[in-house]
Structures are given as structure tokens and as C-alpha cells.
């Protein structure tokens, strides 16, 4: 006899398949190449593009990196990871993402693209990784620079458990979301590990994530914002986040920002806890799949610039 858990997951998977798999898999994925443009004007948004002293573009990269397996890089600085990437070593998904963004937006040599990608990541290191993809579809990575910590939650991949969680979020059925518990546990674990390297200073934490990962980041913020501990929540910055079940906070004590790429349909479900920032779409004909992806945000935060200029924003 099948357990109740089996039927719960079967129902959720069926719903998620209809809502997510169909539009993602059967719409054309475009090979996008865009002409270089000037840096987006600050007037595009009334919101600052810096959160607790960290450029939101850096947070975008860290969110994108959560889709790569960094388990072998725990403890490594991004200075060292940059050298690996220059030699085409390390996570091949990272090499491929740099090549993709370079082909879409920067149009320069691979070496220059690598330097541009890592220019404002130098000084940070990979603090911790939690990979429960096989068990719960959950993956998260934490980064540290001094007493600053960024925790990024991975969004939906091809993992069946991700689709189950997506269904639970979209349908507002919390008991279907198996990833929230490990998300909170990882938050506590990363804060505790960061405290050891913070030299007695309070640990300042920014939460981030994309798609379902953005939902997890906002949910963890709601759970932990008033909890005692060796940390200070400094901000939440998410990208194309699912917002089902949230109500905007009228008196948020830290900035909560949700970057929505224009034309993305999946982030239009529900609301955000904070401000929604619309990112202009330079290619309206891009597919539904493309409009939801992290690589679309590089054009906004990192338009074509010389590698020496890319590190001017910390």
C-alpha cells in the first residue's frame, strides 16, 4: 500500500508539471546576443542598488552561483576560484555561465570575461554548502567576507522534489514544501560557522535567492528576523521570486528587494515582502524560459564595460 506521503507527492508533482514543466520545456530557448548599452540609470528605480554595503549585482552573481555545485570549493576564496576558471578548471557550469554571459552581453575574450566576472567577488570566500538535492531538492550556499555573510538559496531545477515544492508554494499548501526546514537549518549552521571567522564582530547576513529560492529567502527572513542569535539580518534581495503567501511588510526593519525581469510570468504569482524593482527587458521576443533565468540580470547590473571598471562597485 502506498503511503500518504507518496500520494501527496504524486498530486503535487502533477500540479507542478502542469504549471512549470509545460511552459519551460516547450517554449523556444533563444540564443540571445545583445548589443552593449550604457549602465542602467539609477532613475530606473527609486531603490538603492546597494544592500548593507554590498552591490546588488554581487548578490545577483552569488545567487546565480547557487545553481553550480560548489561543494568542492568550500573554504576557497573567489581569488582562487578565478584562477581555476581561467584554466577552465573548477565547476564547468561556472565556466559555461561566464561564456554564456560573455556571448550575450560583454563580447570580449574569455580571459577578460573571467576577470570581469570575479572583479567584485574578490575578498569573498565560499563558507558552506548544503546539498540535499537527492533527498529534498534543497541546495544552498553561504559566502563570507569578514563579518559579512550572504546566504543564497537555489531555485527550481529538474529535480522532482523541486517541482513538488513549487506546487506547494503556488497552491499555498505548506506541508508539501519540504525545503523550508533545511533552509532554516542551513541559516543557523552558516551563521554559527561565520561567527568563528568574524573576530568577535556581529555577523551581518543578507539572504538571497532566485525563483523558489527567493521564496525560501523571504520565508527564512520572516522566521528569523526577531530571533536571538550571533547574527544581524541586514537585508533580503531576491530575483524573479515566487511571492505566494506573502503580504508586503509595512514596517520592514531591513531592505527587502525583489528584482523582477520584465516579462517573467512566474514571479508574478503572489506578492513580495518588500519593494519590487522592474528590470527592463532588452529583448521582448525572448522565450518564457529565458525571461526567468538568472543570466538575464547581467545585462542590467553588468553592461559591457572594461574589466578594470567592473570591480568599482563592491
PDB file of C-alpha atoms in Angstrom:
ATOM      1  CA  UNK A   1       0.000   0.000   0.000  1.00  0.00           C
ATOM      2  CA  UNK A   2       1.263   3.445  -0.921  1.00  0.00           C
ATOM      3  CA  UNK A   3       1.919   5.843   1.951  1.00  0.00           C
ATOM      4  CA  UNK A   4       0.076   9.189   2.297  1.00  0.00           C
ATOM      5  CA  UNK A   5       3.403  10.848   1.538  1.00  0.00           C
ATOM      6  CA  UNK A   6       3.552   9.089  -1.825  1.00  0.00           C
ATOM      7  CA  UNK A   7       0.123  10.332  -2.863  1.00  0.00           C
ATOM      8  CA  UNK A   8       0.887  13.823  -1.598  1.00  0.00           C
ATOM      9  CA  UNK A   9       3.993  13.961  -3.750  1.00  0.00           C
ATOM     10  CA  UNK A  10       2.250  12.463  -6.766  1.00  0.00           C
ATOM     11  CA  UNK A  11      -0.510  15.092  -6.586  1.00  0.00           C
ATOM     12  CA  UNK A  12       1.988  17.885  -6.106  1.00  0.00           C
ATOM     13  CA  UNK A  13       4.177  16.667  -8.922  1.00  0.00           C
ATOM     14  CA  UNK A  14       1.204  16.516 -11.291  1.00  0.00           C
ATOM     15  CA  UNK A  15       0.209  20.068 -10.435  1.00  0.00           C
ATOM     16  CA  UNK A  16       3.756  21.346 -10.709  1.00  0.00           C
ATOM     17  CA  UNK A  17       4.247  19.652 -14.048  1.00  0.00           C
ATOM     18  CA  UNK A  18       1.244  21.449 -15.484  1.00  0.00           C
ATOM     19  CA  UNK A  19       2.272  24.795 -14.048  1.00  0.00           C
ATOM     20  CA  UNK A  20       6.024  24.712 -14.638  1.00  0.00           C
ATOM     21  CA  UNK A  21       7.274  21.978 -16.902  1.00  0.00           C
ATOM     22  CA  UNK A  22       4.987  22.674 -19.845  1.00  0.00           C
ATOM     23  CA  UNK A  23       5.867  26.342 -20.350  1.00  0.00           C
ATOM     24  CA  UNK A  24       9.537  25.787 -19.537  1.00  0.00           C
ATOM     25  CA  UNK A  25      10.147  22.808 -21.753  1.00  0.00           C
ATOM     26  CA  UNK A  26       8.073  23.513 -24.833  1.00  0.00           C
ATOM     27  CA  UNK A  27       8.827  27.164 -25.471  1.00  0.00           C
ATOM     28  CA  UNK A  28      11.843  28.064 -27.544  1.00  0.00           C
ATOM     29  CA  UNK A  29      15.067  28.855 -25.738  1.00  0.00           C
ATOM     30  CA  UNK A  30      16.596  31.688 -27.722  1.00  0.00           C
ATOM     31  CA  UNK A  31      20.290  32.151 -28.431  1.00  0.00           C
ATOM     32  CA  UNK A  32      20.392  35.729 -27.205  1.00  0.00           C
ATOM     33  CA  UNK A  33      23.049  38.183 -28.331  1.00  0.00           C
ATOM     34  CA  UNK A  34      22.576  41.806 -27.311  1.00  0.00           C
ATOM     35  CA  UNK A  35      24.371  44.986 -28.238  1.00  0.00           C
ATOM     36  CA  UNK A  36      26.283  46.710 -25.423  1.00  0.00           C
ATOM     37  CA  UNK A  37      24.391  49.531 -23.708  1.00  0.00           C
ATOM     38  CA  UNK A  38      25.230  52.116 -21.109  1.00  0.00           C
ATOM     39  CA  UNK A  39      24.954  51.406 -17.388  1.00  0.00           C
ATOM     40  CA  UNK A  40      21.263  51.483 -16.409  1.00  0.00           C
ATOM     41  CA  UNK A  41      20.395  54.832 -14.913  1.00  0.00           C
ATOM     42  CA  UNK A  42      19.660  54.928 -11.153  1.00  0.00           C
ATOM     43  CA  UNK A  43      16.396  56.632 -12.110  1.00  0.00           C
ATOM     44  CA  UNK A  44      15.103  53.279 -13.333  1.00  0.00           C
ATOM     45  CA  UNK A  45      14.292  52.538  -9.710  1.00  0.00           C
ATOM     46  CA  UNK A  46      13.713  54.581  -6.599  1.00  0.00           C
ATOM     47  CA  UNK A  47      15.517  51.853  -4.657  1.00  0.00           C
ATOM     48  CA  UNK A  48      19.235  51.899  -3.916  1.00  0.00           C
ATOM     49  CA  UNK A  49      21.171  49.199  -5.724  1.00  0.00           C
ATOM     50  CA  UNK A  50      23.369  48.613  -2.664  1.00  0.00           C
ATOM     51  CA  UNK A  51      22.249  46.487   0.298  1.00  0.00           C
ATOM     52  CA  UNK A  52      24.154  46.711   3.575  1.00  0.00           C
ATOM     53  CA  UNK A  53      27.224  47.877   1.693  1.00  0.00           C
ATOM     54  CA  UNK A  54      27.085  45.119  -0.949  1.00  0.00           C
ATOM     55  CA  UNK A  55      26.228  45.899  -4.565  1.00  0.00           C
ATOM     56  CA  UNK A  56      23.067  44.066  -5.597  1.00  0.00           C
ATOM     57  CA  UNK A  57      24.908  42.866  -8.697  1.00  0.00           C
ATOM     58  CA  UNK A  58      27.279  40.949  -6.424  1.00  0.00           C
ATOM     59  CA  UNK A  59      24.250  39.383  -4.749  1.00  0.00           C
ATOM     60  CA  UNK A  60      22.898  38.514  -8.183  1.00  0.00           C
ATOM     61  CA  UNK A  61      26.130  36.696  -9.058  1.00  0.00           C
ATOM     62  CA  UNK A  62      26.089  34.840  -5.746  1.00  0.00           C
ATOM     63  CA  UNK A  63      22.515  33.794  -6.449  1.00  0.00           C
ATOM     64  CA  UNK A  64      23.489  32.592  -9.907  1.00  0.00           C
ATOM     65  CA  UNK A  65      26.403  30.671  -8.391  1.00  0.00           C
ATOM     66  CA  UNK A  66      23.966  28.754  -6.186  1.00  0.00           C
ATOM     67  CA  UNK A  67      22.991  26.798  -9.312  1.00  0.00           C
ATOM     68  CA  UNK A  68      26.536  25.439  -9.523  1.00  0.00           C
ATOM     69  CA  UNK A  69      27.971  22.687  -7.391  1.00  0.00           C
ATOM     70  CA  UNK A  70      30.437  24.472  -5.100  1.00  0.00           C
ATOM     71  CA  UNK A  71      30.839  21.654  -2.570  1.00  0.00           C
ATOM     72  CA  UNK A  72      34.469  21.117  -3.598  1.00  0.00           C
ATOM     73  CA  UNK A  73      35.154  24.851  -3.235  1.00  0.00           C
ATOM     74  CA  UNK A  74      34.108  25.279   0.416  1.00  0.00           C
ATOM     75  CA  UNK A  75      36.784  27.336   2.144  1.00  0.00           C
ATOM     76  CA  UNK A  76      38.189  28.662  -1.136  1.00  0.00           C
ATOM     77  CA  UNK A  77      38.393  32.362  -1.893  1.00  0.00           C
ATOM     78  CA  UNK A  78      36.992  33.704  -5.130  1.00  0.00           C
ATOM     79  CA  UNK A  79      40.508  34.840  -5.958  1.00  0.00           C
ATOM     80  CA  UNK A  80      41.475  31.149  -6.096  1.00  0.00           C
ATOM     81  CA  UNK A  81      38.290  30.134  -7.918  1.00  0.00           C
ATOM     82  CA  UNK A  82      39.022  32.829 -10.507  1.00  0.00           C
ATOM     83  CA  UNK A  83      42.404  31.259 -11.217  1.00  0.00           C
ATOM     84  CA  UNK A  84      40.715  27.878 -11.610  1.00  0.00           C
ATOM     85  CA  UNK A  85      38.200  29.343 -14.050  1.00  0.00           C
ATOM     86  CA  UNK A  86      40.972  30.964 -16.103  1.00  0.00           C
ATOM     87  CA  UNK A  87      42.421  27.490 -16.587  1.00  0.00           C
ATOM     88  CA  UNK A  88      38.960  26.062 -17.367  1.00  0.00           C
ATOM     89  CA  UNK A  89      39.047  24.097 -14.123  1.00  0.00           C
ATOM     90  CA  UNK A  90      36.572  24.025 -11.277  1.00  0.00           C
ATOM     91  CA  UNK A  91      32.803  23.786 -11.809  1.00  0.00           C
ATOM     92  CA  UNK A  92      32.219  23.519 -15.544  1.00  0.00           C
ATOM     93  CA  UNK A  93      28.796  25.101 -15.086  1.00  0.00           C
ATOM     94  CA  UNK A  94      30.609  28.247 -13.911  1.00  0.00           C
ATOM     95  CA  UNK A  95      32.845  28.283 -16.979  1.00  0.00           C
ATOM     96  CA  UNK A  96      29.787  27.797 -19.181  1.00  0.00           C
ATOM     97  CA  UNK A  97      27.867  30.607 -17.467  1.00  0.00           C
ATOM     98  CA  UNK A  98      30.725  33.062 -17.945  1.00  0.00           C
ATOM     99  CA  UNK A  99      30.914  32.059 -21.596  1.00  0.00           C
ATOM    100  CA  UNK A 100      27.138  32.441 -21.960  1.00  0.00           C
ATOM    101  CA  UNK A 101      27.025  35.926 -20.421  1.00  0.00           C
ATOM    102  CA  UNK A 102      30.092  36.983 -22.393  1.00  0.00           C
ATOM    103  CA  UNK A 103      28.455  35.849 -25.622  1.00  0.00           C
ATOM    104  CA  UNK A 104      25.202  37.590 -24.765  1.00  0.00           C
ATOM    105  CA  UNK A 105      26.404  40.877 -23.334  1.00  0.00           C
ATOM    106  CA  UNK A 106      30.132  41.513 -22.996  1.00  0.00           C
ATOM    107  CA  UNK A 107      31.581  40.313 -26.318  1.00  0.00           C
ATOM    108  CA  UNK A 108      35.176  40.114 -25.156  1.00  0.00           C
ATOM    109  CA  UNK A 109      37.837  37.442 -24.708  1.00  0.00           C
ATOM    110  CA  UNK A 110      37.268  34.616 -22.246  1.00  0.00           C
ATOM    111  CA  UNK A 111      40.128  35.809 -20.036  1.00  0.00           C
ATOM    112  CA  UNK A 112      38.696  39.328 -19.869  1.00  0.00           C
ATOM    113  CA  UNK A 113      35.243  37.927 -19.151  1.00  0.00           C
ATOM    114  CA  UNK A 114      36.571  35.842 -16.248  1.00  0.00           C
ATOM    115  CA  UNK A 115      38.317  38.878 -14.771  1.00  0.00           C
ATOM    116  CA  UNK A 116      35.153  40.954 -15.172  1.00  0.00           C
ATOM    117  CA  UNK A 117      33.031  38.266 -13.539  1.00  0.00           C
ATOM    118  CA  UNK A 118      35.250  37.953 -10.461  1.00  0.00           C
ATOM    119  CA  UNK A 119      36.333  41.592 -10.134  1.00  0.00           C
ATOM    120  CA  UNK A 120      33.901  42.452  -7.338  1.00  0.00           C
ATOM    121  CA  UNK A 121      33.811  38.946  -5.825  1.00  0.00           C
ATOM    122  CA  UNK A 122      37.445  39.066  -4.756  1.00  0.00           C
ATOM    123  CA  UNK A 123      37.788  39.034  -0.985  1.00  0.00           C
ATOM    124  CA  UNK A 124      34.779  36.751  -0.544  1.00  0.00           C
ATOM    125  CA  UNK A 125      35.050  33.012   0.056  1.00  0.00           C
ATOM    126  CA  UNK A 126      32.699  30.044  -0.097  1.00  0.00           C
ATOM    127  CA  UNK A 127      31.755  29.474   3.537  1.00  0.00           C
ATOM    128  CA  UNK A 128      29.423  26.462   3.410  1.00  0.00           C
ATOM    129  CA  UNK A 129      27.282  24.366   1.081  1.00  0.00           C
ATOM    130  CA  UNK A 130      24.267  22.209   1.896  1.00  0.00           C
ATOM    131  CA  UNK A 131      23.349  19.792  -0.870  1.00  0.00           C
ATOM    132  CA  UNK A 132      20.166  17.808  -0.250  1.00  0.00           C
ATOM    133  CA  UNK A 133      19.091  17.701  -3.882  1.00  0.00           C
ATOM    134  CA  UNK A 134      18.566  13.943  -3.863  1.00  0.00           C
ATOM    135  CA  UNK A 135      16.560  13.893  -0.636  1.00  0.00           C
ATOM    136  CA  UNK A 136      14.563  17.121  -0.605  1.00  0.00           C
ATOM    137  CA  UNK A 137      15.594  19.020  -3.732  1.00  0.00           C
ATOM    138  CA  UNK A 138      17.336  21.548  -1.481  1.00  0.00           C
ATOM    139  CA  UNK A 139      20.608  23.336  -2.188  1.00  0.00           C
ATOM    140  CA  UNK A 140      22.099  26.438  -0.585  1.00  0.00           C
ATOM    141  CA  UNK A 141      25.480  28.117  -0.386  1.00  0.00           C
ATOM    142  CA  UNK A 142      26.889  30.718   2.006  1.00  0.00           C
ATOM    143  CA  UNK A 143      29.667  33.220   1.313  1.00  0.00           C
ATOM    144  CA  UNK A 144      31.727  35.259   3.769  1.00  0.00           C
ATOM    145  CA  UNK A 145      33.878  38.376   3.749  1.00  0.00           C
ATOM    146  CA  UNK A 146      34.986  39.344   7.244  1.00  0.00           C
ATOM    147  CA  UNK A 147      31.816  39.645   9.304  1.00  0.00           C
ATOM    148  CA  UNK A 148      29.593  39.845   6.195  1.00  0.00           C
ATOM    149  CA  UNK A 149      27.684  36.739   5.116  1.00  0.00           C
ATOM    150  CA  UNK A 150      25.436  36.092   2.122  1.00  0.00           C
ATOM    151  CA  UNK A 151      23.207  33.009   2.121  1.00  0.00           C
ATOM    152  CA  UNK A 152      21.778  32.077  -1.260  1.00  0.00           C
ATOM    153  CA  UNK A 153      19.048  29.508  -1.862  1.00  0.00           C
ATOM    154  CA  UNK A 154      18.867  27.648  -5.156  1.00  0.00           C
ATOM    155  CA  UNK A 155      15.620  27.774  -7.089  1.00  0.00           C
ATOM    156  CA  UNK A 156      13.912  25.186  -9.246  1.00  0.00           C
ATOM    157  CA  UNK A 157      15.956  22.702 -11.267  1.00  0.00           C
ATOM    158  CA  UNK A 158      14.907  19.469 -12.971  1.00  0.00           C
ATOM    159  CA  UNK A 159      14.721  17.747  -9.583  1.00  0.00           C
ATOM    160  CA  UNK A 160      11.309  16.164  -8.943  1.00  0.00           C
ATOM    161  CA  UNK A 161      11.394  17.372  -5.351  1.00  0.00           C
ATOM    162  CA  UNK A 162      11.733  20.946  -6.607  1.00  0.00           C
ATOM    163  CA  UNK A 163       8.536  20.519  -8.578  1.00  0.00           C
ATOM    164  CA  UNK A 164       6.777  19.168  -5.505  1.00  0.00           C
ATOM    165  CA  UNK A 165       7.905  22.198  -3.501  1.00  0.00           C
ATOM    166  CA  UNK A 166       6.868  24.557  -6.318  1.00  0.00           C
ATOM    167  CA  UNK A 167       3.401  23.063  -6.298  1.00  0.00           C
ATOM    168  CA  UNK A 168       3.154  23.515  -2.550  1.00  0.00           C
ATOM    169  CA  UNK A 169       4.192  27.168  -2.850  1.00  0.00           C
ATOM    170  CA  UNK A 170       1.957  28.002  -5.817  1.00  0.00           C
ATOM    171  CA  UNK A 171      -1.026  26.185  -4.307  1.00  0.00           C
ATOM    172  CA  UNK A 172      -0.312  27.534  -0.778  1.00  0.00           C
ATOM    173  CA  UNK A 173      -0.040  24.055   0.720  1.00  0.00           C
ATOM    174  CA  UNK A 174       2.806  24.405   3.262  1.00  0.00           C
ATOM    175  CA  UNK A 175       3.121  20.716   4.172  1.00  0.00           C
ATOM    176  CA  UNK A 176       4.198  19.992   0.590  1.00  0.00           C
ATOM    177  CA  UNK A 177       7.233  22.267   0.956  1.00  0.00           C
ATOM    178  CA  UNK A 178       9.999  20.046   2.299  1.00  0.00           C
ATOM    179  CA  UNK A 179      12.734  22.612   1.679  1.00  0.00           C
ATOM    180  CA  UNK A 180      11.810  25.199   4.289  1.00  0.00           C
ATOM    181  CA  UNK A 181      13.123  23.162   7.251  1.00  0.00           C
ATOM    182  CA  UNK A 182      16.600  22.623   5.734  1.00  0.00           C
ATOM    183  CA  UNK A 183      16.635  26.280   4.666  1.00  0.00           C
ATOM    184  CA  UNK A 184      16.239  27.373   8.290  1.00  0.00           C
ATOM    185  CA  UNK A 185      18.764  24.806   9.496  1.00  0.00           C
ATOM    186  CA  UNK A 186      21.327  25.969   6.959  1.00  0.00           C
ATOM    187  CA  UNK A 187      20.796  29.568   8.044  1.00  0.00           C
ATOM    188  CA  UNK A 188      21.676  28.651  11.625  1.00  0.00           C
ATOM    189  CA  UNK A 189      24.631  26.496  10.571  1.00  0.00           C
ATOM    190  CA  UNK A 190      26.110  29.151   8.286  1.00  0.00           C
ATOM    191  CA  UNK A 191      25.742  31.867  10.942  1.00  0.00           C
ATOM    192  CA  UNK A 192      27.486  29.684  13.504  1.00  0.00           C
ATOM    193  CA  UNK A 193      30.358  28.908  11.104  1.00  0.00           C
ATOM    194  CA  UNK A 194      30.677  32.564  10.104  1.00  0.00           C
ATOM    195  CA  UNK A 195      30.919  33.649  13.725  1.00  0.00           C
ATOM    196  CA  UNK A 196      34.217  31.792  14.052  1.00  0.00           C
ATOM    197  CA  UNK A 197      35.791  33.937  11.346  1.00  0.00           C
ATOM    198  CA  UNK A 198      34.186  37.239  12.299  1.00  0.00           C
ATOM    199  CA  UNK A 199      36.756  38.022  15.014  1.00  0.00           C
ATOM    200  CA  UNK A 200      34.185  38.826  17.665  1.00  0.00           C
ATOM    201  CA  UNK A 201      32.155  41.206  15.492  1.00  0.00           C
ATOM    202  CA  UNK A 202      28.415  40.684  14.923  1.00  0.00           C
ATOM    203  CA  UNK A 203      27.716  38.648  11.799  1.00  0.00           C
ATOM    204  CA  UNK A 204      25.710  40.644   9.265  1.00  0.00           C
ATOM    205  CA  UNK A 205      23.649  38.399   6.995  1.00  0.00           C
ATOM    206  CA  UNK A 206      21.982  39.072   3.651  1.00  0.00           C
ATOM    207  CA  UNK A 207      19.547  36.474   2.307  1.00  0.00           C
ATOM    208  CA  UNK A 208      19.108  35.979  -1.398  1.00  0.00           C
ATOM    209  CA  UNK A 209      17.692  33.509  -3.906  1.00  0.00           C
ATOM    210  CA  UNK A 210      16.053  33.096  -7.291  1.00  0.00           C
ATOM    211  CA  UNK A 211      12.553  31.818  -8.081  1.00  0.00           C
ATOM    212  CA  UNK A 212      11.676  29.247  -5.408  1.00  0.00           C
ATOM    213  CA  UNK A 213      14.973  30.149  -3.725  1.00  0.00           C
ATOM    214  CA  UNK A 214      13.698  33.703  -3.403  1.00  0.00           C
ATOM    215  CA  UNK A 215      10.595  32.379  -1.695  1.00  0.00           C
ATOM    216  CA  UNK A 216      12.794  30.437   0.724  1.00  0.00           C
ATOM    217  CA  UNK A 217      14.930  33.520   1.435  1.00  0.00           C
ATOM    218  CA  UNK A 218      11.876  35.621   2.257  1.00  0.00           C
ATOM    219  CA  UNK A 219      10.366  32.850   4.368  1.00  0.00           C
ATOM    220  CA  UNK A 220      13.567  32.418   6.387  1.00  0.00           C
ATOM    221  CA  UNK A 221      13.667  36.176   6.937  1.00  0.00           C
ATOM    222  CA  UNK A 222      10.145  36.084   8.382  1.00  0.00           C
ATOM    223  CA  UNK A 223      11.154  33.237  10.686  1.00  0.00           C
ATOM    224  CA  UNK A 224      14.485  34.643  11.842  1.00  0.00           C
ATOM    225  CA  UNK A 225      14.136  38.446  11.865  1.00  0.00           C
ATOM    226  CA  UNK A 226      13.318  38.594  15.561  1.00  0.00           C
ATOM    227  CA  UNK A 227      15.202  35.543  16.745  1.00  0.00           C
ATOM    228  CA  UNK A 228      18.150  35.931  19.117  1.00  0.00           C
ATOM    229  CA  UNK A 229      21.491  34.744  17.844  1.00  0.00           C
ATOM    230  CA  UNK A 230      25.020  35.695  16.824  1.00  0.00           C
ATOM    231  CA  UNK A 231      23.815  37.486  13.710  1.00  0.00           C
ATOM    232  CA  UNK A 232      22.114  40.598  12.382  1.00  0.00           C
ATOM    233  CA  UNK A 233      19.826  40.313   9.365  1.00  0.00           C
ATOM    234  CA  UNK A 234      20.901  43.167   7.089  1.00  0.00           C
ATOM    235  CA  UNK A 235      18.755  42.654   4.014  1.00  0.00           C
ATOM    236  CA  UNK A 236      16.900  40.369   1.625  1.00  0.00           C
ATOM    237  CA  UNK A 237      17.485  40.641  -2.127  1.00  0.00           C
ATOM    238  CA  UNK A 238      15.754  38.158  -4.422  1.00  0.00           C
ATOM    239  CA  UNK A 239      15.354  37.693  -8.165  1.00  0.00           C
ATOM    240  CA  UNK A 240      12.190  36.627 -10.002  1.00  0.00           C
ATOM    241  CA  UNK A 241      10.975  35.304  -6.674  1.00  0.00           C
ATOM    242  CA  UNK A 242       7.726  33.456  -6.177  1.00  0.00           C
ATOM    243  CA  UNK A 243       5.634  35.503  -3.743  1.00  0.00           C
ATOM    244  CA  UNK A 244       2.704  33.227  -2.904  1.00  0.00           C
ATOM    245  CA  UNK A 245       1.623  33.548   0.731  1.00  0.00           C
ATOM    246  CA  UNK A 246       3.386  36.853   1.436  1.00  0.00           C
ATOM    247  CA  UNK A 247       1.980  40.240   2.374  1.00  0.00           C
ATOM    248  CA  UNK A 248       4.131  43.368   1.963  1.00  0.00           C
ATOM    249  CA  UNK A 249       5.723  44.424   5.251  1.00  0.00           C
ATOM    250  CA  UNK A 250       4.687  47.955   6.159  1.00  0.00           C
ATOM    251  CA  UNK A 251       7.475  48.392   8.698  1.00  0.00           C
ATOM    252  CA  UNK A 252      10.390  46.275   7.486  1.00  0.00           C
ATOM    253  CA  UNK A 253      13.470  46.821   9.626  1.00  0.00           C
ATOM    254  CA  UNK A 254      15.824  45.927   6.742  1.00  0.00           C
ATOM    255  CA  UNK A 255      15.559  46.417   2.976  1.00  0.00           C
ATOM    256  CA  UNK A 256      13.660  43.660   1.181  1.00  0.00           C
ATOM    257  CA  UNK A 257      14.051  43.949  -2.589  1.00  0.00           C
ATOM    258  CA  UNK A 258      12.651  41.737  -5.320  1.00  0.00           C
ATOM    259  CA  UNK A 259      14.087  42.219  -8.804  1.00  0.00           C
ATOM    260  CA  UNK A 260      11.604  41.156 -11.479  1.00  0.00           C
ATOM    261  CA  UNK A 261      12.750  40.768 -15.063  1.00  0.00           C
ATOM    262  CA  UNK A 262      10.190  42.340 -17.370  1.00  0.00           C
ATOM    263  CA  UNK A 263       8.085  39.633 -18.976  1.00  0.00           C
ATOM    264  CA  UNK A 264       8.790  36.907 -16.421  1.00  0.00           C
ATOM    265  CA  UNK A 265       5.472  35.232 -15.667  1.00  0.00           C
ATOM    266  CA  UNK A 266       6.470  33.010 -12.753  1.00  0.00           C
ATOM    267  CA  UNK A 267       7.435  35.833 -10.385  1.00  0.00           C
ATOM    268  CA  UNK A 268       4.027  37.427 -10.882  1.00  0.00           C
ATOM    269  CA  UNK A 269       2.398  34.903  -8.580  1.00  0.00           C
ATOM    270  CA  UNK A 270       1.678  36.477  -5.201  1.00  0.00           C
ATOM    271  CA  UNK A 271       3.474  39.479  -3.754  1.00  0.00           C
ATOM    272  CA  UNK A 272       6.830  40.353  -2.273  1.00  0.00           C
ATOM    273  CA  UNK A 273       7.586  41.250   1.329  1.00  0.00           C
ATOM    274  CA  UNK A 274       9.214  44.459   0.149  1.00  0.00           C
ATOM    275  CA  UNK A 275       9.852  46.561  -2.924  1.00  0.00           C
ATOM    276  CA  UNK A 276       9.538  45.138  -6.418  1.00  0.00           C
ATOM    277  CA  UNK A 277      12.112  46.511  -8.865  1.00  0.00           C
ATOM    278  CA  UNK A 278      11.311  46.016 -12.538  1.00  0.00           C
ATOM    279  CA  UNK A 279      14.335  45.189 -14.673  1.00  0.00           C
ATOM    280  CA  UNK A 280      13.917  46.350 -18.290  1.00  0.00           C
ATOM    281  CA  UNK A 281      13.930  43.657 -20.939  1.00  0.00           C
ATOM    282  CA  UNK A 282      16.196  44.472 -23.915  1.00  0.00           C
ATOM    283  CA  UNK A 283      14.798  41.517 -25.860  1.00  0.00           C
ATOM    284  CA  UNK A 284      10.970  41.354 -25.657  1.00  0.00           C
ATOM    285  CA  UNK A 285      10.981  38.378 -28.029  1.00  0.00           C
ATOM    286  CA  UNK A 286      12.928  36.201 -25.581  1.00  0.00           C
ATOM    287  CA  UNK A 287      11.185  32.985 -24.585  1.00  0.00           C
ATOM    288  CA  UNK A 288       9.321  32.462 -21.322  1.00  0.00           C
ATOM    289  CA  UNK A 289      12.181  30.204 -20.255  1.00  0.00           C
ATOM    290  CA  UNK A 290      14.834  32.846 -20.906  1.00  0.00           C
ATOM    291  CA  UNK A 291      12.940  35.598 -19.125  1.00  0.00           C
ATOM    292  CA  UNK A 292      13.016  33.605 -15.888  1.00  0.00           C
ATOM    293  CA  UNK A 293      16.739  32.806 -15.920  1.00  0.00           C
ATOM    294  CA  UNK A 294      19.481  34.412 -13.839  1.00  0.00           C
ATOM    295  CA  UNK A 295      21.666  35.209 -16.866  1.00  0.00           C
ATOM    296  CA  UNK A 296      19.128  37.833 -17.932  1.00  0.00           C
ATOM    297  CA  UNK A 297      20.134  40.062 -14.985  1.00  0.00           C
ATOM    298  CA  UNK A 298      23.767  40.519 -16.038  1.00  0.00           C
ATOM    299  CA  UNK A 299      22.761  42.955 -18.762  1.00  0.00           C
ATOM    300  CA  UNK A 300      21.186  45.186 -16.108  1.00  0.00           C
ATOM    301  CA  UNK A 301      23.854  45.032 -13.393  1.00  0.00           C
ATOM    302  CA  UNK A 302      26.908  44.500 -15.619  1.00  0.00           C
ATOM    303  CA  UNK A 303      26.550  46.040 -19.064  1.00  0.00           C
ATOM    304  CA  UNK A 304      29.550  45.845 -21.373  1.00  0.00           C
ATOM    305  CA  UNK A 305      32.444  47.532 -19.571  1.00  0.00           C
ATOM    306  CA  UNK A 306      36.177  47.143 -19.429  1.00  0.00           C
ATOM    307  CA  UNK A 307      37.273  44.548 -16.851  1.00  0.00           C
ATOM    308  CA  UNK A 308      39.113  47.294 -14.921  1.00  0.00           C
ATOM    309  CA  UNK A 309      35.816  49.103 -14.419  1.00  0.00           C
ATOM    310  CA  UNK A 310      33.835  46.050 -13.318  1.00  0.00           C
ATOM    311  CA  UNK A 311      35.321  45.994  -9.812  1.00  0.00           C
ATOM    312  CA  UNK A 312      34.464  49.574  -8.913  1.00  0.00           C
ATOM    313  CA  UNK A 313      31.229  48.509  -7.189  1.00  0.00           C
ATOM    314  CA  UNK A 314      31.852  46.451  -4.051  1.00  0.00           C
TER     315      UNK A 314
END
